[in-house]
Amino acid sequence: MGRVTVAVAVGAAVVACAVAGVLFGRRVRSRRKWRSVVGVLRELEESCETPVGRLRQVVDAMAVEMHAGLASEGGSKLKMLLTFVDHLPTGSEVGTYYALDLGGTNLRVVRVQLGGRSSSILSKDVELLPIPQHLMTSTSEDLFDFIATTLKQFVEKEENNSEFSSLRTRELGFTFSFPVKQLSIRSGILIRWTKGFAIDDMVGREVVECLQAGLARNGLDMQVAVLVNDTVGTLALGHYHDADTVAAVIIGTGTNASYLERSDAIIKCQGLLTTSGGMVVNMEWGNFWSSHLPRTSYDIDLDGESPNPNDQGFEKMISGLYLGDIVRRVILRMSQESDIFGPLSPSLLVPFILHTPFVSKMHEDDSPDLQEVARILKEKLEIPEVPLKVRKLVVRICDVVTRRAARLAAAGIVGILKKIGRDGTGGISSIRGRSDIKMRRTVVAIEGGLYTSYTMFREYLHEALNEILGEDIAQHVILKATEDGSGVGAAIIAASYSSYTVDSVQLL
Ligand code: ADP
Ligand code: MG
């Protein structure tokens, strides 16, 4: 071998070693980065853990807070608001009634024609409109003008198509799903906004007056018969169809629950007399808090940067407005700690850019190479092509965040059942899951886009309910999804209060 040949061979070996060295170094670095990302995931998993023991602590805390909120004004983060609904529909209501449902994301306009016998709804028309973003932070006049004109168009359409008697003033149930201090069945004062609304001039004002003025401004002759919130509407529709319905839960943009309570248990209103002996209580459970809730650094940051820090803590872990943003925050953190998502995408820094329906789309992507995940990362978060293992990681984040939310919602539901003695322990025995305890059929009406449209969320919630209650008890607890319950239910309550003659509430 000549000298030149040897030199070339040695040179090539050196280059090969150098290349191998660089590749090896890169691989080590990339493995280290991957490990740090997996570390972020592990930390998330641990801090979101909801073993059944912890869920039972949440159940107990919920029941305790319910007692405290009923005992005195300001006695708990749970406001436990009186609704003045002291009887629930029975199925015998009759006539045509309207409802407006102002939720958080959408405005629904509803008309129902009730048959008057065996819970028959002869016709139901529902129109749904997204609430324009700018109206959520504008003035009350702007908001109620939008609502009134929408309702007016809806009514006018109906007048052309039906024989509705214009001799009688139309009656309207108004579902207004924000914390309200109710003064009567048809009036209440807005305590504060939630779910991203911030119209300052409305806080402290009488809500029905604002609506009634809006209707008058727009030349609509309609009478607001009842003011309720979505949970109460849902409870009413649930009870209209099934008299074993004792509570209602909303899991949509926000989350809340209401249930039928005995008047004598509402200690803060001593001497409260209702013909039925009961009253629906609006828990405003979105504001529930307990040290047993599994809180992460992402929750703390989300809360701190929200317009209502320290409020709605339960809601911020559970509801549709927030889940997407928790997922975004985890991806952001991973992206800051490594480059597995490529260079940091500025979109990741934009709060609420990732809406929860995209979380469910990614979570439920069953294509082998997770195409939907890739598409959403690219289109929503401007993160181009990432390897399959990174897409799997994103699915895992969605799973952890959603599972925690669903399980906490289940614990909240069992908390209500415990308070009203329907959790199978009911004061008869403290031994859980005893098969000889007579458990009454108990129905909880549920509504909201997160529950109805996100299958994995729903399944996790049901699974947790079974785990907490044990199967023997859980088989008597039926979660029934209602459709348009918050609106249709309000129309039915309007009917029920309009034609109220005989008290029909069955107390627990
Ligand atoms: P509102 O709370 O305004 O009354 P809905 O009950 O219809 O409205 O709930 C809408 C919310 O539910 C959305 O803001 C979203 O957070 C959530 N949602 C709707 N569809 C889905 C879905 N497919 N997957 C996950 N979340 C969803
Ligand atoms: Mg709603």
Coordinates of C-alpha atoms and ligand atoms in Angstrom, one line a residue:
M1 CA 0.0 0.0 0.0
G2 CA 1.5 3.4 -1.0
R3 CA 1.8 6.2 1.4
V4 CA -0.9 8.2 -0.3
T5 CA -3.4 5.3 -0.1
V6 CA -2.7 4.9 3.6
A7 CA -3.1 8.6 4.2
V8 CA -6.5 8.5 2.4
A9 CA -7.6 5.5 4.4
V10 CA -6.7 7.1 7.7
G11 CA -8.4 10.3 6.6
A12 CA -11.5 8.5 5.7
A13 CA -11.5 6.7 9.1
V14 CA -11.1 9.9 10.9
V15 CA -14.0 11.5 9.0
A16 CA -16.1 8.4 9.6
C17 CA -15.3 8.6 13.3
A18 CA -16.1 12.3 13.4
V19 CA -19.4 11.8 11.6
A20 CA -20.3 8.9 13.9
G21 CA -19.3 11.1 16.9
V22 CA -21.6 13.9 15.7
L23 CA -24.4 11.5 15.1
F24 CA -23.9 9.8 18.4
G25 CA -23.7 13.2 20.1
R26 CA -27.0 14.2 18.4
R27 CA -28.6 11.0 19.4
V28 CA -27.6 11.4 23.0
R29 CA -28.8 15.0 23.0
S30 CA -32.1 14.1 21.4
R31 CA -32.5 11.2 23.8
R32 CA -31.9 13.6 26.6
K33 CA -34.5 16.0 25.2
W34 CA -36.9 13.2 24.8
R35 CA -36.3 12.2 28.4
S36 CA -37.0 15.7 29.6
V37 CA -40.2 15.8 27.7
V38 CA -41.2 12.5 29.1
G39 CA -40.4 13.9 32.5
V40 CA -42.9 16.7 31.9
L41 CA -45.5 14.2 31.0
R42 CA -44.8 12.0 34.0
E43 CA -45.1 15.1 36.3
L44 CA -48.4 15.9 34.6
E45 CA -49.7 12.4 35.1
E46 CA -48.7 12.3 38.7
S47 CA -50.2 15.7 39.6
C48 CA -53.4 14.8 37.8
E49 CA -53.9 11.5 39.5
T50 CA -57.4 10.8 40.7
P51 CA -57.4 7.4 42.5
V52 CA -60.8 6.5 43.9
G53 CA -59.7 7.3 47.4
R54 CA -59.0 10.9 46.4
L55 CA -62.2 11.1 44.5
R56 CA -64.1 10.0 47.7
Q57 CA -62.3 12.9 49.5
V58 CA -63.7 15.2 46.9
V59 CA -67.1 13.7 47.3
D60 CA -67.0 14.3 51.0
A61 CA -65.7 17.8 50.6
M62 CA -68.5 18.6 48.1
A63 CA -71.2 17.4 50.6
V64 CA -69.6 19.3 53.4
E65 CA -69.4 22.5 51.4
M66 CA -73.0 22.1 50.3
H67 CA -74.0 22.0 54.0
A68 CA -71.9 25.1 54.7
G69 CA -73.3 27.0 51.8
L70 CA -76.9 26.2 52.9
A71 CA -76.1 27.1 56.5
S72 CA -75.1 30.8 56.0
E73 CA -74.7 33.4 53.3
G74 CA -71.0 33.3 52.4
G75 CA -70.4 30.1 54.4
S76 CA -68.8 28.4 51.5
K77 CA -67.3 28.9 48.1
L78 CA -70.5 27.2 47.0
K79 CA -73.1 29.9 46.8
M80 CA -76.1 27.4 47.0
L81 CA -78.4 30.0 45.5
L82 CA -82.2 29.9 46.0
T83 CA -84.0 29.6 42.6
F84 CA -87.6 30.1 43.8
V85 CA -88.5 27.1 41.8
D86 CA -90.4 25.2 44.4
H87 CA -92.2 22.8 42.1
L88 CA -90.9 21.0 39.1
P89 CA -92.9 20.2 35.9
T90 CA -94.9 17.0 36.0
G91 CA -95.7 16.4 32.3
S92 CA -99.2 17.9 32.5
E93 CA -98.2 21.4 31.4
V94 CA -100.0 22.7 28.3
G95 CA -99.6 25.5 25.7
T96 CA -97.0 27.2 23.6
Y97 CA -94.1 28.8 25.4
Y98 CA -90.8 30.4 24.4
A99 CA -87.3 30.3 26.0
L100 CA -84.0 32.1 25.5
D101 CA -80.9 30.2 26.6
L102 CA -77.8 32.4 27.1
G103 CA -75.1 29.9 28.0
G104 CA -71.6 30.8 27.3
T105 CA -70.9 30.0 23.7
N106 CA -74.2 29.9 22.1
L107 CA -77.6 31.6 22.2
R108 CA -80.5 29.3 21.8
V109 CA -84.0 30.4 21.0
V110 CA -86.7 27.9 21.7
R111 CA -90.4 27.4 21.2
V112 CA -92.3 24.4 22.6
Q113 CA -95.8 23.3 22.3
L114 CA -96.8 21.2 25.2
G115 CA -99.6 18.6 25.0
G116 CA -100.8 18.7 28.5
R117 CA -100.7 14.9 29.0
S118 CA -98.0 12.4 29.8
S119 CA -95.1 14.6 29.1
S120 CA -95.9 15.1 25.5
I121 CA -94.0 17.8 23.6
L122 CA -96.0 18.3 20.4
S123 CA -93.5 20.5 18.7
K124 CA -90.1 21.9 19.5
D125 CA -88.2 24.5 17.5
V126 CA -84.7 25.4 18.5
E127 CA -82.4 27.9 16.8
L128 CA -78.8 28.2 17.8
L129 CA -76.5 31.1 17.2
P130 CA -72.9 31.6 18.4
I131 CA -72.7 34.7 20.6
P132 CA -70.4 37.2 18.8
Q133 CA -67.2 37.5 20.7
H134 CA -67.3 41.3 20.9
L135 CA -70.7 41.2 22.6
M136 CA -69.2 39.3 25.6
T137 CA -67.3 42.4 26.7
S138 CA -69.4 45.1 25.2
T139 CA -72.4 46.8 26.9
S140 CA -75.6 45.3 28.3
E141 CA -77.6 47.2 25.7
D142 CA -75.6 45.7 22.8
L143 CA -76.0 42.2 24.2
F144 CA -79.7 42.5 24.9
D145 CA -80.4 44.1 21.5
F146 CA -78.7 41.2 19.9
I147 CA -80.8 38.8 21.9
A148 CA -84.0 40.7 21.3
T149 CA -83.5 41.0 17.5
T150 CA -82.7 37.3 17.3
L151 CA -85.9 36.4 19.2
K152 CA -87.9 38.8 17.1
Q153 CA -86.8 37.2 13.9
F154 CA -87.6 33.8 15.3
V155 CA -91.1 34.8 16.5
E156 CA -91.9 36.5 13.1
K157 CA -90.9 33.3 11.3
E158 CA -93.2 31.4 13.4
E159 CA -96.1 33.8 13.0
N160 CA -96.0 33.2 9.2
N161 CA -96.1 29.5 9.7
S162 CA -98.5 28.9 12.5
E163 CA -101.8 29.8 14.0
F164 CA -100.4 31.0 17.3
S165 CA -103.0 33.2 18.9
S166 CA -101.7 36.7 19.2
L167 CA -104.5 37.5 21.6
R168 CA -102.4 36.3 24.5
T169 CA -99.0 37.8 25.4
R170 CA -96.4 35.3 24.7
E171 CA -94.6 34.0 27.8
L172 CA -90.9 33.4 27.9
G173 CA -88.5 31.4 30.1
F174 CA -85.1 33.1 30.3
T175 CA -82.2 30.8 31.0
F176 CA -79.3 33.0 32.1
S177 CA -76.4 30.8 33.1
F178 CA -74.3 33.1 35.3
P179 CA -74.4 33.5 39.0
V180 CA -77.5 35.4 39.9
K181 CA -79.0 36.4 43.3
Q182 CA -82.6 35.5 42.6
L183 CA -85.2 37.8 44.1
S184 CA -88.2 35.9 42.9
I185 CA -89.0 33.3 40.2
R186 CA -88.9 36.1 37.6
S187 CA -86.2 38.5 38.8
G188 CA -82.6 38.4 39.9
I189 CA -79.4 40.4 40.2
L190 CA -76.2 39.4 38.4
I191 CA -73.5 38.7 41.0
R192 CA -70.6 38.4 38.6
W193 CA -69.7 37.2 35.1
T194 CA -68.0 33.9 34.4
K195 CA -67.0 32.0 31.2
G196 CA -65.2 34.9 29.6
F197 CA -68.0 37.4 29.8
A198 CA -67.2 40.8 31.2
I199 CA -69.9 43.5 30.7
D200 CA -69.2 45.7 33.7
D201 CA -72.4 47.7 33.6
M202 CA -74.5 44.6 34.1
V203 CA -73.0 43.5 37.4
G204 CA -75.4 44.2 40.2
R205 CA -78.3 44.9 37.8
E206 CA -81.6 43.1 37.5
V207 CA -81.3 40.7 34.6
V208 CA -85.0 40.4 33.6
E209 CA -85.3 44.2 33.5
C210 CA -82.4 44.3 31.1
L211 CA -84.0 41.7 28.9
Q212 CA -87.5 43.2 29.2
A213 CA -86.1 46.6 28.2
G214 CA -84.3 45.1 25.2
L215 CA -87.5 43.4 24.1
A216 CA -89.4 46.8 24.4
R217 CA -86.6 48.6 22.5
N218 CA -87.0 46.2 19.7
G219 CA -90.8 46.3 19.7
L220 CA -91.4 42.7 20.9
D221 CA -94.4 42.1 23.1
M222 CA -93.4 39.3 25.4
Q223 CA -93.5 38.6 29.1
V224 CA -90.6 37.1 30.9
A225 CA -92.4 34.5 33.1
V226 CA -89.3 32.9 34.8
L227 CA -85.6 33.5 35.2
V228 CA -83.6 30.3 35.6
N229 CA -80.2 29.0 34.9
D230 CA -79.2 26.2 32.6
T231 CA -79.0 23.6 35.4
V232 CA -82.5 24.4 36.5
G233 CA -83.9 24.2 33.0
T234 CA -82.2 20.9 32.5
L235 CA -83.5 19.6 35.9
A236 CA -87.0 20.8 34.8
L237 CA -86.9 18.9 31.5
G238 CA -85.5 15.9 33.2
H239 CA -88.3 15.9 35.8
Y240 CA -90.9 16.6 33.1
H241 CA -90.0 13.2 31.5
D242 CA -88.9 11.3 34.6
A243 CA -90.1 12.1 38.1
D244 CA -87.1 10.3 39.7
T245 CA -84.9 13.1 38.4
V246 CA -83.3 14.8 41.5
A247 CA -80.4 16.8 40.1
A248 CA -79.0 18.3 36.9
V249 CA -75.5 18.9 35.9
I250 CA -74.1 21.1 33.0
I251 CA -70.7 20.3 31.5
G252 CA -70.3 22.6 28.5
T253 CA -68.4 25.9 28.2
G254 CA -68.7 26.1 32.0
T255 CA -69.9 23.6 34.6
N256 CA -72.6 23.8 37.3
A257 CA -75.3 21.8 39.1
S258 CA -78.6 22.2 40.8
Y259 CA -80.8 19.8 42.8
L260 CA -84.0 19.6 44.7
E261 CA -83.4 20.4 48.4
R262 CA -85.8 20.3 51.4
S263 CA -86.7 23.8 52.5
D264 CA -85.9 23.0 56.1
A265 CA -82.3 22.1 55.1
I266 CA -81.8 25.6 53.7
I267 CA -80.9 27.0 57.1
K268 CA -79.7 30.4 55.9
C269 CA -83.3 31.2 54.9
Q270 CA -85.0 30.2 58.1
G271 CA -88.8 30.2 57.8
L272 CA -88.6 29.7 54.1
L273 CA -92.0 28.3 53.3
T274 CA -92.8 26.6 50.0
T275 CA -96.0 24.9 49.4
S276 CA -94.1 21.8 48.3
G277 CA -91.6 21.9 51.2
G278 CA -88.8 21.9 48.7
M279 CA -86.8 24.2 46.5
V280 CA -84.3 23.8 43.7
V281 CA -80.9 25.1 44.8
N282 CA -78.4 26.4 42.2
M283 CA -75.1 25.3 43.6
E284 CA -72.8 27.3 41.3
W285 CA -70.4 24.4 41.8
G286 CA -68.0 25.8 39.3
N287 CA -66.6 27.8 42.2
F288 CA -66.1 24.7 44.4
W289 CA -62.7 24.3 45.9
S290 CA -61.0 21.7 48.1
S291 CA -57.4 21.0 49.0
H292 CA -58.1 17.4 47.7
L293 CA -58.4 18.6 44.1
P294 CA -55.3 17.6 42.2
R295 CA -53.9 20.9 41.0
T296 CA -51.0 21.3 38.6
S297 CA -48.7 24.3 37.8
Y298 CA -50.7 24.7 34.6
D299 CA -53.9 25.2 36.6
I300 CA -52.2 27.8 38.8
D301 CA -50.9 29.7 35.8
L302 CA -54.2 29.5 34.0
D303 CA -56.0 30.8 37.0
G304 CA -53.5 33.6 37.7
E305 CA -53.7 34.8 34.1
S306 CA -57.6 34.6 34.0
P307 CA -59.9 37.6 34.4
N308 CA -61.2 36.0 37.6
P309 CA -58.3 34.6 39.6
N310 CA -59.2 32.4 42.6
D311 CA -62.8 32.0 41.3
Q312 CA -64.3 29.1 39.5
G313 CA -61.5 26.7 40.5
F314 CA -63.5 23.5 39.9
E315 CA -64.8 24.9 36.6
K316 CA -61.3 25.7 35.4
M317 CA -60.3 22.0 35.9
I318 CA -63.4 20.6 34.3
S319 CA -65.2 22.6 31.7
G320 CA -64.9 23.1 27.9
L321 CA -63.7 26.6 28.1
Y322 CA -60.5 25.6 29.9
L323 CA -59.5 22.0 28.9
G324 CA -58.0 23.1 25.6
D325 CA -56.0 25.8 27.3
I326 CA -54.5 23.4 29.8
V327 CA -53.4 21.1 27.0
R328 CA -51.9 24.1 25.2
R329 CA -49.9 25.0 28.3
V330 CA -48.5 21.5 28.6
I331 CA -47.4 21.5 24.9
L332 CA -45.9 24.9 25.4
R333 CA -43.9 23.8 28.3
M334 CA -42.6 20.8 26.4
S335 CA -41.8 23.0 23.5
Q336 CA -39.8 25.3 25.7
E337 CA -37.8 22.4 27.2
S338 CA -36.9 20.7 24.0
D339 CA -37.3 21.1 20.2
I340 CA -39.4 17.9 19.7
F341 CA -42.1 20.2 18.3
G342 CA -39.5 22.1 16.2
P343 CA -38.8 25.8 16.9
L344 CA -41.2 27.4 19.4
S345 CA -44.4 28.3 17.6
P346 CA -45.7 31.7 18.5
S347 CA -49.3 30.3 18.3
L348 CA -48.5 28.2 21.4
L349 CA -48.2 31.5 23.4
V350 CA -51.7 32.6 22.5
P351 CA -54.2 31.9 25.3
F352 CA -57.3 29.8 24.4
I353 CA -56.1 29.3 20.8
L354 CA -56.7 25.5 21.2
H355 CA -60.5 25.0 21.7
T356 CA -61.6 21.9 23.5
P357 CA -63.4 20.3 20.5
F358 CA -59.9 20.0 19.0
V359 CA -58.7 18.2 22.1
S360 CA -61.4 15.7 21.6
K361 CA -60.6 15.3 17.9
M362 CA -57.0 14.6 18.7
H363 CA -57.8 12.4 21.6
E364 CA -60.2 10.3 19.6
D365 CA -58.1 10.2 16.4
D366 CA -58.1 6.5 15.5
S367 CA -56.0 6.7 12.3
P368 CA -52.9 4.6 12.6
D369 CA -50.5 7.5 12.0
L370 CA -52.6 10.1 13.9
Q371 CA -53.3 12.3 10.9
E372 CA -55.9 14.4 12.7
V373 CA -53.4 15.2 15.5
A374 CA -50.9 16.2 12.8
R375 CA -53.5 18.4 11.1
I376 CA -54.6 20.2 14.2
L377 CA -51.0 20.7 15.4
K378 CA -50.3 22.2 12.0
E379 CA -53.4 24.2 11.4
K380 CA -54.2 25.4 15.0
L381 CA -50.8 25.6 16.6
E382 CA -48.6 26.1 13.5
I383 CA -46.5 23.2 14.5
P384 CA -45.6 21.4 11.2
E385 CA -45.0 17.7 10.8
V386 CA -43.9 16.0 14.0
P387 CA -42.9 12.4 14.3
L388 CA -45.5 9.8 15.3
K389 CA -44.1 9.4 18.8
V390 CA -44.6 13.1 19.4
R391 CA -48.2 12.9 18.2
K392 CA -48.8 10.0 20.6
L393 CA -47.4 12.2 23.3
V394 CA -50.0 14.9 22.5
V395 CA -52.8 12.3 22.6
R396 CA -51.6 11.2 26.0
I397 CA -51.7 14.9 27.2
C398 CA -55.3 15.1 26.0
D399 CA -56.1 11.9 27.8
V400 CA -54.6 12.9 31.2
V401 CA -56.3 16.3 31.2
T402 CA -59.7 15.0 30.1
R403 CA -59.7 12.0 32.4
R404 CA -59.0 14.2 35.4
A405 CA -61.8 16.5 34.4
A406 CA -64.3 13.7 33.9
R407 CA -63.5 12.0 37.1
L408 CA -63.7 15.2 39.2
A409 CA -67.1 15.9 37.6
A410 CA -68.2 12.3 38.6
A411 CA -67.0 13.0 42.2
G412 CA -69.1 16.2 42.2
I413 CA -72.2 14.3 41.2
V414 CA -71.7 11.7 43.9
G415 CA -71.2 14.6 46.4
I416 CA -74.7 15.8 45.6
L417 CA -76.1 12.3 45.9
K418 CA -74.4 12.0 49.3
K419 CA -75.9 15.3 50.5
I420 CA -79.4 14.1 49.6
G421 CA -78.9 10.5 50.9
R422 CA -78.8 8.9 47.5
D423 CA -75.3 7.6 47.4
G424 CA -76.2 4.3 48.9
T425 CA -74.9 5.1 52.4
G426 CA -77.8 7.5 53.1
G427 CA -77.4 7.4 56.8
I428 CA -78.6 3.8 56.8
S429 CA -75.2 2.4 56.9
S430 CA -71.7 3.7 56.3
I431 CA -70.5 0.5 54.7
R432 CA -70.1 1.2 51.0
G433 CA -71.5 -1.1 48.4
R434 CA -73.6 -3.2 50.7
S435 CA -76.0 -5.1 48.6
D436 CA -78.8 -5.2 51.2
I437 CA -79.3 -1.4 51.2
K438 CA -82.5 -0.4 49.4
M439 CA -81.4 2.2 46.9
R440 CA -84.1 4.2 45.2
R441 CA -83.8 4.8 41.5
T442 CA -82.1 8.1 41.1
V443 CA -81.8 10.1 37.9
V444 CA -79.4 12.9 37.2
A445 CA -80.1 15.0 34.0
I446 CA -76.9 16.0 32.2
E447 CA -76.3 18.5 29.5
G448 CA -73.5 20.4 27.8
G449 CA -71.3 20.0 24.8
L450 CA -68.4 18.5 26.6
Y451 CA -70.5 15.6 28.0
T452 CA -72.7 15.0 24.9
S453 CA -70.1 15.4 22.2
Y454 CA -66.9 14.1 23.8
T455 CA -67.2 10.4 24.0
M456 CA -64.0 9.7 26.0
F457 CA -65.0 12.4 28.6
R458 CA -68.4 10.8 29.0
E459 CA -66.9 7.3 29.3
Y460 CA -64.4 8.4 31.9
L461 CA -67.1 10.1 33.9
H462 CA -69.3 7.0 33.9
E463 CA -66.4 4.8 34.8
A464 CA -65.5 7.0 37.8
L465 CA -69.1 7.1 39.0
N466 CA -69.1 3.3 39.1
E467 CA -65.8 3.2 40.9
I468 CA -66.9 5.6 43.5
L469 CA -70.3 4.2 44.2
G470 CA -69.6 0.5 43.5
E471 CA -71.6 -1.3 41.0
D472 CA -74.4 -2.3 43.3
I473 CA -75.3 1.3 44.0
A474 CA -74.3 2.7 40.7
Q475 CA -76.8 0.6 38.8
H476 CA -79.6 2.6 40.5
V477 CA -78.1 5.9 39.4
I478 CA -79.0 6.9 35.9
L479 CA -77.3 9.7 34.1
K480 CA -79.7 11.0 31.4
A481 CA -78.5 13.3 28.7
T482 CA -81.2 15.9 27.9
E483 CA -81.3 17.6 24.6
D484 CA -81.7 21.4 24.6
G485 CA -82.8 20.9 28.2
S486 CA -81.6 24.2 29.5
G487 CA -83.8 26.0 27.0
V488 CA -86.7 23.7 26.6
G489 CA -86.8 23.2 30.4
A490 CA -87.1 27.0 30.9
A491 CA -90.1 27.1 28.5
I492 CA -91.7 24.3 30.5
I493 CA -91.1 26.0 33.8
A494 CA -92.6 29.1 32.3
A495 CA -95.7 26.9 31.4
S496 CA -95.6 25.4 34.9
Y497 CA -95.6 28.7 36.6
S498 CA -98.1 30.2 34.3
S499 CA -100.6 27.4 34.8
Y500 CA -99.7 26.6 38.4
T501 CA -102.5 25.3 40.4
V502 CA -101.6 22.2 42.4
D503 CA -98.3 21.5 44.0
S504 CA -96.6 18.4 42.7
V505 CA -93.1 18.3 44.1
Q506 CA -92.2 14.9 45.4
L507 CA -89.7 15.4 48.2
L508 CA -86.8 13.2 48.8
Ligands
ADP1 P1 -73.0 26.5 26.3 O1 -72.1 26.2 27.4 O2 -72.7 27.8 25.7 O3 -74.5 26.4 26.7 P2 -72.9 23.9 25.0 O4 -73.5 23.2 26.1 O5 -73.3 23.7 23.7 O6 -72.8 25.5 25.1 O7 -71.3 23.6 25.1 C1 -70.4 24.1 24.2 C2 -69.1 23.8 24.8 O8 -68.9 22.4 24.9 C3 -68.0 24.3 23.8 O9 -67.6 25.6 24.2 C4 -66.9 23.3 24.0 O10 -66.1 23.7 25.1 C5 -67.6 22.0 24.5 N1 -67.7 21.1 23.3 C6 -68.6 21.1 22.3 N2 -68.4 20.1 21.5 C7 -67.3 19.5 21.9 C8 -66.6 18.3 21.4 N3 -66.9 17.7 20.3 N4 -65.5 18.0 22.2 C9 -65.2 18.6 23.3 N5 -65.8 19.7 23.7 C10 -66.9 20.1 23.1
MG2 MG -75.9 25.6 27.7

